CSV table of C-alpha atoms in Angstrom, one decimal:
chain,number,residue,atom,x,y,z
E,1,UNK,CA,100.7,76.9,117.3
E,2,UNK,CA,99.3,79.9,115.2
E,3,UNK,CA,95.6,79.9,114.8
E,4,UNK,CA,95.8,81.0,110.7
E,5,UNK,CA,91.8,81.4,110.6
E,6,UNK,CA,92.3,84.5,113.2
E,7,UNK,CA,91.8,87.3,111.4
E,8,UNK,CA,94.7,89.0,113.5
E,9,UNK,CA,97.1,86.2,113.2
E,10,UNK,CA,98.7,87.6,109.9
E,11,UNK,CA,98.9,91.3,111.1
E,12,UNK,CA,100.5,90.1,114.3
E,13,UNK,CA,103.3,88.6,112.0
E,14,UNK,CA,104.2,91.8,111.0
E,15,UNK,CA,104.0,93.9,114.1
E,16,UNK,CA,107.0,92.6,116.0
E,17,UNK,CA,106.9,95.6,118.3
E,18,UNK,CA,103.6,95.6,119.8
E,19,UNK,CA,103.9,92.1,120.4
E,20,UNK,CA,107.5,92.7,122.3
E,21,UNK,CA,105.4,95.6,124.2
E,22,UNK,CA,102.8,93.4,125.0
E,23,UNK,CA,105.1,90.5,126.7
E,24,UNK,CA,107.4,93.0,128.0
E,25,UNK,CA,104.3,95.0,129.7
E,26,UNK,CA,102.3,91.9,130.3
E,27,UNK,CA,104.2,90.7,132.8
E,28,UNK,CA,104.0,94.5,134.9
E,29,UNK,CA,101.0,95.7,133.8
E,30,UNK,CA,101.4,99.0,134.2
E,31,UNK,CA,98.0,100.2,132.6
E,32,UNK,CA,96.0,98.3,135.0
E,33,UNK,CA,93.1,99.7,136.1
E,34,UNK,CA,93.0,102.3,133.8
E,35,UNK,CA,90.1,102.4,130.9
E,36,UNK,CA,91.8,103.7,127.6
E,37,UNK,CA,89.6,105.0,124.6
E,38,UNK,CA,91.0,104.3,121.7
E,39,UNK,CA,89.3,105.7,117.8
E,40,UNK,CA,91.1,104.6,115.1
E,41,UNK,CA,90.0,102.9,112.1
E,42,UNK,CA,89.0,99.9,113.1
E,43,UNK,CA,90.8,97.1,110.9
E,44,UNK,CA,94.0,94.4,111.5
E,45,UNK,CA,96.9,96.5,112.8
E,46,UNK,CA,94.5,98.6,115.4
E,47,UNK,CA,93.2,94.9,116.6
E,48,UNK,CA,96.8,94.0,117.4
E,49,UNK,CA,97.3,97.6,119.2
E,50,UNK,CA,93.7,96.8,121.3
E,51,UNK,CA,95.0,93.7,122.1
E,52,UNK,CA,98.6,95.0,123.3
E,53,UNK,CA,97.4,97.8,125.7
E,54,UNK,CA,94.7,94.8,127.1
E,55,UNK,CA,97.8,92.7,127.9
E,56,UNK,CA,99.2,96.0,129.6
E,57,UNK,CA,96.5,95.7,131.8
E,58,UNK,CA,94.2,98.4,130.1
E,59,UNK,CA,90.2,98.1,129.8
E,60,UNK,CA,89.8,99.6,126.3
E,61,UNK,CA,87.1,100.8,124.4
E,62,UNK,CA,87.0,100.6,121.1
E,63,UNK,CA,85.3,102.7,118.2
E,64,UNK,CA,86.0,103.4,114.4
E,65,UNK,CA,87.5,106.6,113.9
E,66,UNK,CA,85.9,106.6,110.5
E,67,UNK,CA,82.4,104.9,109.7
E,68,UNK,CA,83.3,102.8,106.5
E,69,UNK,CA,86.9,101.8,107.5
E,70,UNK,CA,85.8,99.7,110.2
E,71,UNK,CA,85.9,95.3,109.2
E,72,UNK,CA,83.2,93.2,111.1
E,73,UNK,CA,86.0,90.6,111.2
E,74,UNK,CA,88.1,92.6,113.4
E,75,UNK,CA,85.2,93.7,115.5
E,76,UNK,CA,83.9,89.8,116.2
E,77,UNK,CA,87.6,89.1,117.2
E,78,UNK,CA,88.2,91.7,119.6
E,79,UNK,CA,84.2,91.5,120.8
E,80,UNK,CA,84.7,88.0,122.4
E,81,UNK,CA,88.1,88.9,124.4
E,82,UNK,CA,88.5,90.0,128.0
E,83,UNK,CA,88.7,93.8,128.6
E,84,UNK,CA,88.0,94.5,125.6
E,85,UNK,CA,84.4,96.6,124.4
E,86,UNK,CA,83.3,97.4,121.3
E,87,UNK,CA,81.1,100.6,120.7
E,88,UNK,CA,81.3,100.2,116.4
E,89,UNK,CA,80.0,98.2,114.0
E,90,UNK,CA,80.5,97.5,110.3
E,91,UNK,CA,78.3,99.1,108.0
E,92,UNK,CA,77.2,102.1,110.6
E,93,UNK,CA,75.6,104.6,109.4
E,94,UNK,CA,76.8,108.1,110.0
E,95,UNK,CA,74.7,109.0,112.8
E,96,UNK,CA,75.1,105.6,114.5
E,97,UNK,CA,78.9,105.8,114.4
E,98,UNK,CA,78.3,109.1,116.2
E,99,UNK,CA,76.1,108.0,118.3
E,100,UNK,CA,78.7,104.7,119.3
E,101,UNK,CA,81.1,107.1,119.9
E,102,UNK,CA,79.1,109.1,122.6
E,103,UNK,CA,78.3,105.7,124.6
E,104,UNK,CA,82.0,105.1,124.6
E,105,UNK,CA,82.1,108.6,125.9
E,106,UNK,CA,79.5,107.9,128.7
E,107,UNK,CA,81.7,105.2,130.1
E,108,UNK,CA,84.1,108.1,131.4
E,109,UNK,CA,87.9,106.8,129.9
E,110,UNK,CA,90.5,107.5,131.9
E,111,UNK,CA,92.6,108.4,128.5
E,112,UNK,CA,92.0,108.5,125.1
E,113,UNK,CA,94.0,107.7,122.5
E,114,UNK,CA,92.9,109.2,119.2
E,115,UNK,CA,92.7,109.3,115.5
E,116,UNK,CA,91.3,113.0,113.2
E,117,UNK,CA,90.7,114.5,117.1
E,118,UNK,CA,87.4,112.3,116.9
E,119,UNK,CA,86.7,111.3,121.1
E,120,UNK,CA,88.7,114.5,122.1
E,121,UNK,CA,86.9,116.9,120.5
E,122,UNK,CA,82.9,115.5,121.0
E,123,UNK,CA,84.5,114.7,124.6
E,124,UNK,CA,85.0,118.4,125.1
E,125,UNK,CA,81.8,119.7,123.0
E,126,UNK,CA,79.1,117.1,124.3
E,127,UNK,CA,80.5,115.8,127.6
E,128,UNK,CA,82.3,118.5,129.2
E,129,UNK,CA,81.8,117.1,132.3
E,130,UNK,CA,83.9,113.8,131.5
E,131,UNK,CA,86.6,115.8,129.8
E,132,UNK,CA,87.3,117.3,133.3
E,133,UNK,CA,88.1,113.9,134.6
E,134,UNK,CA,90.3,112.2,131.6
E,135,UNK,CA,93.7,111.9,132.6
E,136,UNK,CA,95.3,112.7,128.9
E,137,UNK,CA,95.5,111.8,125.2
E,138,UNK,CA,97.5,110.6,122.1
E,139,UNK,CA,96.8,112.1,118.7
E,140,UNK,CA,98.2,110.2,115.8
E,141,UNK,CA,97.0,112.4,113.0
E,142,UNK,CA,97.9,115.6,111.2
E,143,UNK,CA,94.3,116.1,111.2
E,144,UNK,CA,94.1,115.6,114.4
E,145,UNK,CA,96.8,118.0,115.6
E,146,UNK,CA,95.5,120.7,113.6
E,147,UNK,CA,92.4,120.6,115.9
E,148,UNK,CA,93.9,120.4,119.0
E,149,UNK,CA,96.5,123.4,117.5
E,150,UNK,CA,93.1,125.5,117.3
E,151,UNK,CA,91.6,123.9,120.6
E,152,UNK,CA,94.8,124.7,122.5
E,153,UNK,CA,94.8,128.3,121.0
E,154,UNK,CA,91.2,128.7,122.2
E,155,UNK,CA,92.3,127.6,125.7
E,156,UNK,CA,89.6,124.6,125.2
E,157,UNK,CA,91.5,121.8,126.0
E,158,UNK,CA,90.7,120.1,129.5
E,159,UNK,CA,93.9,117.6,130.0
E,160,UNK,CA,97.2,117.1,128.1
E,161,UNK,CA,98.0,115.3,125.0
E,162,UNK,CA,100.6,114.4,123.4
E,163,UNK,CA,100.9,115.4,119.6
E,164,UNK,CA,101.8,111.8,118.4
E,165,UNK,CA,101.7,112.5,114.8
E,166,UNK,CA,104.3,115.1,115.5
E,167,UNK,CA,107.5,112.3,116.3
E,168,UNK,CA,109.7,111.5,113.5
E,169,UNK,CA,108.7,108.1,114.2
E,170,UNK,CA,105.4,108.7,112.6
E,171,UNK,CA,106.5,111.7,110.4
E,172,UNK,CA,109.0,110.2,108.5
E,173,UNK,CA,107.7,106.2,108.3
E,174,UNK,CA,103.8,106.0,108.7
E,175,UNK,CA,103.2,109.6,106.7
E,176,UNK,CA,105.4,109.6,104.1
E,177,UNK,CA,105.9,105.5,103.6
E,178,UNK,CA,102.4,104.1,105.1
E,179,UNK,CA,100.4,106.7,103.4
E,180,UNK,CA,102.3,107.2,100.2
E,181,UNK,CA,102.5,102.9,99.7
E,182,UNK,CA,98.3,102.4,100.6
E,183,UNK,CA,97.4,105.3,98.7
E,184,UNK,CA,98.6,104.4,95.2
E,185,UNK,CA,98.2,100.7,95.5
E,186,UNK,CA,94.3,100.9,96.4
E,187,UNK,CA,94.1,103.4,93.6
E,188,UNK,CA,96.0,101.3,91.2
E,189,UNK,CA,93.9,97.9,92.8
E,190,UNK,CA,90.7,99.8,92.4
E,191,UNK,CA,91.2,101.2,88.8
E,192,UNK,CA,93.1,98.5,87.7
E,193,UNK,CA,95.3,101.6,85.8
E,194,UNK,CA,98.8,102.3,85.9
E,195,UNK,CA,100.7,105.3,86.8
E,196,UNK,CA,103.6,104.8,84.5
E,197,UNK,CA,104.1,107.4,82.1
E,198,UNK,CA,100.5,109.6,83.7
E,199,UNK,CA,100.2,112.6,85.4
E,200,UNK,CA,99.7,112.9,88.6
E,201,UNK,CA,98.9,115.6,90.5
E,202,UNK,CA,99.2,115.6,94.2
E,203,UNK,CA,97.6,118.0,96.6
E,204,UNK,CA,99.8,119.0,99.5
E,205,UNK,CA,103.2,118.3,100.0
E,206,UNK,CA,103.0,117.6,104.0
E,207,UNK,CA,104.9,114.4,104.9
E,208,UNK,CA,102.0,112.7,103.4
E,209,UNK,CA,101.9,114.4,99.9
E,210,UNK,CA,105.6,113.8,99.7
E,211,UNK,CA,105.4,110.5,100.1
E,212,UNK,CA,102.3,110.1,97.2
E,213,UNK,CA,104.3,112.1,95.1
E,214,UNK,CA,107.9,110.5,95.4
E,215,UNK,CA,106.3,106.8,95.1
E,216,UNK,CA,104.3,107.8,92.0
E,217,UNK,CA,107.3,109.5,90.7
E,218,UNK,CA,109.5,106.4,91.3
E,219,UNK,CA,106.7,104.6,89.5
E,220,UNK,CA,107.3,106.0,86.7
E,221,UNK,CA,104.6,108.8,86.7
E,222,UNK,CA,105.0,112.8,86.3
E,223,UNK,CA,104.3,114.7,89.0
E,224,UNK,CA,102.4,117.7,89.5
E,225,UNK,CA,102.3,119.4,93.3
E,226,UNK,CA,99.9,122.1,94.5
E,227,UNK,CA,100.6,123.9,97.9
E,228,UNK,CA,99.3,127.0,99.9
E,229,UNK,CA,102.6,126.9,102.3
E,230,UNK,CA,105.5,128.6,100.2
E,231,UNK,CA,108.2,126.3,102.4
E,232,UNK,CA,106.6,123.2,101.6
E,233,UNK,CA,106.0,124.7,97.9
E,234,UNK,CA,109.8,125.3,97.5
E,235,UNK,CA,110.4,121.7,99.0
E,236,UNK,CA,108.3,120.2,96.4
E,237,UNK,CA,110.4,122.1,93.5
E,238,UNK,CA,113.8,121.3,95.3
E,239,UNK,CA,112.7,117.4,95.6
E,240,UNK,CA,111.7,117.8,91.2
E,241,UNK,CA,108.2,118.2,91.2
E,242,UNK,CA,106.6,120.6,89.2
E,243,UNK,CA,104.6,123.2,90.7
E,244,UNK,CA,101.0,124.8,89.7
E,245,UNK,CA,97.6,126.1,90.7
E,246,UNK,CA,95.0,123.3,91.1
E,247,UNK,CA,93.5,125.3,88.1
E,248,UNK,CA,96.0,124.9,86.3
E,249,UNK,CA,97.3,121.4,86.9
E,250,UNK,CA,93.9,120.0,86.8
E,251,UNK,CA,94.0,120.3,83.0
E,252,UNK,CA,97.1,117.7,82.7
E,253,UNK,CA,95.9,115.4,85.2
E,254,UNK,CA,95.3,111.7,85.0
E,255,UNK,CA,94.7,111.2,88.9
E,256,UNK,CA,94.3,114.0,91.3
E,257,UNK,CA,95.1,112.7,94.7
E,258,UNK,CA,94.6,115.3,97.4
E,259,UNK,CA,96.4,115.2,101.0
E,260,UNK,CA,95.8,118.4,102.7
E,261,UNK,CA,94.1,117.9,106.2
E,262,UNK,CA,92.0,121.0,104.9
E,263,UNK,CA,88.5,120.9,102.9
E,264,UNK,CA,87.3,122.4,99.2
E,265,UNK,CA,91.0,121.4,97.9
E,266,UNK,CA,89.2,119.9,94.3
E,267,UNK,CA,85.7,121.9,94.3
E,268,UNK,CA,83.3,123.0,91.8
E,269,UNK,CA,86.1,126.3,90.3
E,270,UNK,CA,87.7,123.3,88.7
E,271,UNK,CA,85.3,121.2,87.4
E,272,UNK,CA,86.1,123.0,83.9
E,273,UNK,CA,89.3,121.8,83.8
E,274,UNK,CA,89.3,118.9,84.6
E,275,UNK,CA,89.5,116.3,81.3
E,276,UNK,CA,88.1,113.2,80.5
E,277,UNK,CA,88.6,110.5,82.2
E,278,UNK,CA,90.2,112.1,85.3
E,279,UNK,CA,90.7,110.0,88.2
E,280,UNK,CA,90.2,111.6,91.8
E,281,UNK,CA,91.0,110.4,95.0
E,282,UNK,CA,91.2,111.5,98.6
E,283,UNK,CA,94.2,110.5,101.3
E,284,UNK,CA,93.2,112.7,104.0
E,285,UNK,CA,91.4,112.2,106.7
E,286,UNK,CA,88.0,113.5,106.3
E,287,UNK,CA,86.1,113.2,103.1
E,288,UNK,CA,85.7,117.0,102.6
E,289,UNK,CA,88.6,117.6,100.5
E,290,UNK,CA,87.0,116.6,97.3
E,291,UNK,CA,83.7,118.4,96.9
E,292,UNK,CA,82.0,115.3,95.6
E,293,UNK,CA,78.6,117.4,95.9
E,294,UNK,CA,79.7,120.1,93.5
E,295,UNK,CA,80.6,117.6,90.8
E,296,UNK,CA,77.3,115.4,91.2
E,297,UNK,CA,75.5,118.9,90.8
E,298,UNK,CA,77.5,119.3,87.4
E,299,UNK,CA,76.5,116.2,86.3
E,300,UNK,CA,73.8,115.2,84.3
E,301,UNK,CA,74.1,110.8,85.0
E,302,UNK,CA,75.8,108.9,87.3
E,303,UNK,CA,77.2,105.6,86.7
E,304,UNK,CA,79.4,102.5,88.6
E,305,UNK,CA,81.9,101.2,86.5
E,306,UNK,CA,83.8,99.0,88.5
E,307,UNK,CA,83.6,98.9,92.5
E,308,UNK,CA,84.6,101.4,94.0
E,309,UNK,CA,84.5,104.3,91.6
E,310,UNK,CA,81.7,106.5,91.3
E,311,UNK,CA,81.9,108.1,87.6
E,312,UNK,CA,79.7,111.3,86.7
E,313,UNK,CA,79.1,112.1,83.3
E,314,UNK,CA,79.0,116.0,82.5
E,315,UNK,CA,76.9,117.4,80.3
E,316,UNK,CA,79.9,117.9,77.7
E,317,UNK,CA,80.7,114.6,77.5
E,318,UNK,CA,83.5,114.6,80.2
E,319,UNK,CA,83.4,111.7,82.8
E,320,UNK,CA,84.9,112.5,86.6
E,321,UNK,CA,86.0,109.1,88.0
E,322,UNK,CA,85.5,109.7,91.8
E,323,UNK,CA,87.1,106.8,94.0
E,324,UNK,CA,85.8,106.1,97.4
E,325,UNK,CA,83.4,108.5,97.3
E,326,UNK,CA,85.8,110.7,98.4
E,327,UNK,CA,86.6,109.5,101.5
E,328,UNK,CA,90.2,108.0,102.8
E,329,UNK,CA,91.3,106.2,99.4
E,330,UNK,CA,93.6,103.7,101.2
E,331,UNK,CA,90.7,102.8,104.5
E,332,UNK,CA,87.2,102.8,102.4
E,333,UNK,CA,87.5,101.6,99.1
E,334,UNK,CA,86.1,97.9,98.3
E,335,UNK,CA,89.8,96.9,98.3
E,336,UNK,CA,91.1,99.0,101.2
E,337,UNK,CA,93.9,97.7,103.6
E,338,UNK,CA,95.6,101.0,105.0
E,339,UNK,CA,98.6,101.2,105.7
E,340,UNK,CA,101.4,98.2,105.6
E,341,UNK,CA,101.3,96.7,108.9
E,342,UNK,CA,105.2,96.8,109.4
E,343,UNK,CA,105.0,100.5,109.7
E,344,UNK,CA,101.4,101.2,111.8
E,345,UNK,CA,103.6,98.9,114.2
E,346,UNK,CA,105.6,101.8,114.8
E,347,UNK,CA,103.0,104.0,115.0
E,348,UNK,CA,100.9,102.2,117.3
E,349,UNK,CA,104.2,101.3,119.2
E,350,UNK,CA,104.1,105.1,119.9
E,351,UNK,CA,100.7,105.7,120.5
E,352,UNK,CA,100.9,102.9,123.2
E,353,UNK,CA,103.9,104.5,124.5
E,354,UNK,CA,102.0,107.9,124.5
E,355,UNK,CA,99.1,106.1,127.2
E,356,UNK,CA,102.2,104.2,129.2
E,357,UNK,CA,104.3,106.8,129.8
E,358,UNK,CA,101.5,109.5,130.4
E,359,UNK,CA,99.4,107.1,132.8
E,360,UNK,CA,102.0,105.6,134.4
E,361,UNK,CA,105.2,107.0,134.4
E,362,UNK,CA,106.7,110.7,134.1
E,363,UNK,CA,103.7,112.4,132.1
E,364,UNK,CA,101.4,112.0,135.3
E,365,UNK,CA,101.7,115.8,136.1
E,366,UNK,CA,101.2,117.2,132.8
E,367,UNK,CA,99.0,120.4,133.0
E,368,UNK,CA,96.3,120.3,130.3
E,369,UNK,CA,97.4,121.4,126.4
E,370,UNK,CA,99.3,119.8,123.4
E,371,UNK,CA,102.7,118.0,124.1
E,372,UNK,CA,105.3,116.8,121.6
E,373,UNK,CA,106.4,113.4,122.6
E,374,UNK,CA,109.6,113.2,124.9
E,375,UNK,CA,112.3,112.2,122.2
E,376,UNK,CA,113.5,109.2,124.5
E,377,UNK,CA,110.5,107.6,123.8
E,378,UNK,CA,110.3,108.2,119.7
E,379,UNK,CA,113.9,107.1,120.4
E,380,UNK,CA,113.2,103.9,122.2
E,381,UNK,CA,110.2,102.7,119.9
E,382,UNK,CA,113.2,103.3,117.1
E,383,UNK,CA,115.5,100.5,119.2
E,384,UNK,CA,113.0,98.3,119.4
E,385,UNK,CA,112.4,98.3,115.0
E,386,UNK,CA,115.9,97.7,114.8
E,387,UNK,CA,115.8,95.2,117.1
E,388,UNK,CA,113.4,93.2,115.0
E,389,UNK,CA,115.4,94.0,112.1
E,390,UNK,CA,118.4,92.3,113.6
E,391,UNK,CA,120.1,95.7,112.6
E,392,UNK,CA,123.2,97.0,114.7
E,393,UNK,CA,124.4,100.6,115.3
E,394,UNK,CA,127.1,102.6,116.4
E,395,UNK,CA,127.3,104.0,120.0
E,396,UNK,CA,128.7,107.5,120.7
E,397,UNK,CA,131.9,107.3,122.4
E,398,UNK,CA,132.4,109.2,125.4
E,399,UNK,CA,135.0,111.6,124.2
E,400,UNK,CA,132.1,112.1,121.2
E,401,UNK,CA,129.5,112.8,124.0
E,402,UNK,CA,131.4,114.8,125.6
E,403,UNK,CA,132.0,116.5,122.3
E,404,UNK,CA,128.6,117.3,122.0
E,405,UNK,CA,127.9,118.6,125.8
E,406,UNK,CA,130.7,121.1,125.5
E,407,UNK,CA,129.7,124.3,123.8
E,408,UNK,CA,132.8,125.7,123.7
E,409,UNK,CA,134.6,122.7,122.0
E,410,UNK,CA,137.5,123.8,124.2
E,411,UNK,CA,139.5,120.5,123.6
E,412,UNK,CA,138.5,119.7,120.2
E,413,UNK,CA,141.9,119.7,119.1
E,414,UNK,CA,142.0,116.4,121.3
C-alpha cells in the first residue's frame, strides 16, 4: 500500500519510467559499487531519480545544484535511506551550498551526473586531483553544455561526458514543454495576473524560449522575441512572433521573461524603458540574466507586495516588479514546483541512462571530452514513455529498411 504522507509518493505516480528502470535494474544492479554525484535541484522528481540509480546499485551523493531550489522535505526523505548521502540543506547560504558541494567532491565519485556544469566544473578547478580519477559525466543543461563547450575547447576536461541536454529527448519535451509549462504557471501563481491579452516579451528563442513564447501565445498573450542568433531570430518570425531589440520591446512589455543561458540580458541600458508596472522574471539557470543590482541602484524604495516579488520604486514613479529575485522563476519562487513530473521522468530516465551505459556498458572506453548521447539510448527512453502511455507504433518493414540502407535506391521501382 502507498505511503501518501511520503513526500515522494505523488511524484513517483508520475514517473512511470524511472520506476520501470529501477525494477528492471534492481534486479542486475549494474551500478553497483560505483558512487554517482548527482547536482540537480534538489526537489520531488530528483528524489525519485536518487532513489532509482540507488536501486541500480549506485552509492549517490547528493547536492542542490541551486541553493534556494532545494525542499527540506525531500532532503529528510532521501537522508534516512540506504546509499544514499546528503551534502545540502534547505535554506543554505551561498557559501555553505558551495562549501557542501566541495565535501561531496572530497568523497572522490566515481561519475557525476550534473546540472548548470556545477560538480564538473569546481571538480576540475578545486580538485584537480579527483577529476583525474572520475570515470565520466551527464550534463542535463543548456547551461551546462555551454561550459563544457568552452572547457572542451580549452582542452580542460579530464574524463568524458555526455551532453544530455543535447537528445531530442530533452530538447524537444523537458526544454520546450517542462520549461515553457513551470515557467508561466509560477509567474501567473506568484502574481496572481494573467497573460491574456499582455505582452510578453521573451528573451531567447532556444528550445526553452520557444516553449515560453508558444504557451504564452496559446494563452492568449502577444509575444515579443529578442535574439542575438540570426537562425533562431528567423525561427522566431517564421513560428509568428514578433521580433525587436530588448530596447525596444521593453517599452510594450507587461512581463519580460528571459531564457538565454547568458548574463546582462535585462541590465541597467533598459531601465528607461521599461514602464510601470513591468513584470520581470528569469528561466535560466543562473540568476545573472536580470541585473537585479542595476535596478535596486535605480531605485529610490523597495517594497514586497506579495511573496515572491520584489518591487522597486524609481525615482519617476515607475515600479519594476522583480520575481524570484531573479533567480530560476519555476525552482525558487515561494510557489515553485519545476517542471511537471511526467516530463523530468524522461529527462532523468536519460540522465540515468547516461551513468548506466557509461559505467557499465559500451561508454567504458570513452577518452575524455563532450559526447552526444548514442541515439539508441534517447531512442529506448522514447519506448519506454510510450510504453506507459499504452501507445502503439508502426515498425519499418524490411523492404522499408532496406529502402533506407540502399543509397542508390537501385530497386525502388519494387
Amino acid at each position: 500500500m502507498t505511503d501518501d504522507t511520503d513526500p515522494l509518493a505523488w511524484t513517483r505516480d508520475y514517473t512511470p519510467i524511472l520506476r520501470s528502470l529501477a525494477a528492471e535494474y534492481g534486479e542486475t544492479q549494474p551500478l553497483a559499487g560505483y558512487s554517482v554525484a548527482l547536482a540537480s535541484h534538489l526537489e520531488q522528481k530528483t528524489g525519485v531519480l536518487v532513489e532509482t540509480l540507488r536501486d541500480a546499485g549506485a552509492t549517490v551523493l547528493v547536492t542542490g545544484s541551486e541553493p534556494h531550489s532545494t525542499k527540506a522535505a525531500v532532503v529528510d526523505a532521501l537522508r534516512d535511506q540506504d546509499g544514499i548521502e546528503t551534502f545540502v540543506e534547505a535554506g543554505m547560504s551561498d557559501e555553505e551550498w558551495a562549501a557542501g558541494q566541495h565535501e561531496l567532491l572530497e568523497r572522490e565519485p566515481d561519475f557525476i551526473l550534473d546540472d548548470g556544469c556545477e560538480l564538473i566544473v569546481k571538480v576540475h578547478a578545486d580538485h584537480p586531483e579527483i577529476a583525474e580519477t572520475v570515470l565520466g559525466g551527464g550534463e542535463q543543461t543548456t547551461a551546462g553544455i555551454t561550459r563544457l563547450e568552452a572547457m572542451e575547447a580549452d582542452d580542460m576536461l579530464s574524463f568524458p561526458v555526455y551532453g544530455v541536454n543535447d537528445t531530442p529527448m530533452k530538447h524537444y519535451f523537458d526544454n520546450v514543454h517542462g520549461t515553457g509549462e513551470s515557467s508561466l504557471s509560477n509567474v501567473m501563481i506568484t502574481t496572481n495576473t494573467m497573460l491574456s491579452g499582455k505582452t510578453v516579451v521573451v528573451a531567447g528563442y532556444g528550445y526553452c524560449g520557444r516553449g515560453i513564447a508558444r504557451k504564452a501565445r496559446g494563452m492568449g498573450a502577444q509575444t515579443i522575441v529578442t535574439e542575438v542568433d540570426p537562425r533562431k531570430a528567423l525561427e522566431a518570425h517564421m513560428d509568428g512572433h514578433r521580433l525587436a531589440q530588448m530596447a525596444e520591446a521593453a517599452r510594450e512589455a507587461d512581463y519580460v521573461i528571459t531564457s538565454t543561458g547568458n548574463r546582462d540580458v535585462v541590465r541597467g541600458d533598459h531601465l528607461d524603458a521599461l514602464p510601470d508596472g513591468v513584470i520581470l522574471a528569469n528561466a535560466g539557470h543562473f540568476d545573472v540574466e536580470i541585473v537585479v543590482a542595476d535596478i535596486e541602484a535605480a531605485a529610490d524604495r523597495v517594497t514586497e507586495p506579495r511573496d515572491g516579488v520584489t518591487r522597486y520604486h524609481l525615482p519617476d514613479g515607475r515600479r519594476i516588479n522583480v520575481l524570484a529575485d531573479g533567480r530560476l522563476v519555476n525552482l525558487t519562487g515561494p510557489h515553485s514546483n519545476g517542471h511537471p513530473a511526467e516530463v523530468m521522468d524522461t529527462t532523468f530516465a536519460m540522465m540515468f541512462e547516461a551513468a548506466r551505459d557509461m559505467l557499465a556498458s559500451e561508454g567504458k572506453d570513452l577518452t575524455p571530452g563532450l559526447y552526444a548521447m548514442p541515439d539508441r539510448l534517447d531512442r529506448a527512453v522514447a519506448n519506454r514513455k510510450l510504453e506507459t502511455l499504452d501507445v502503439e507504433i508502426d515498425d519499418l518493414t524490411e523492404h522499408q529498411r532496406e529502402y533506407y540502407e540502399d543509397w542508390e535506391h537501385a530497386d525502388s521501382a519494387f
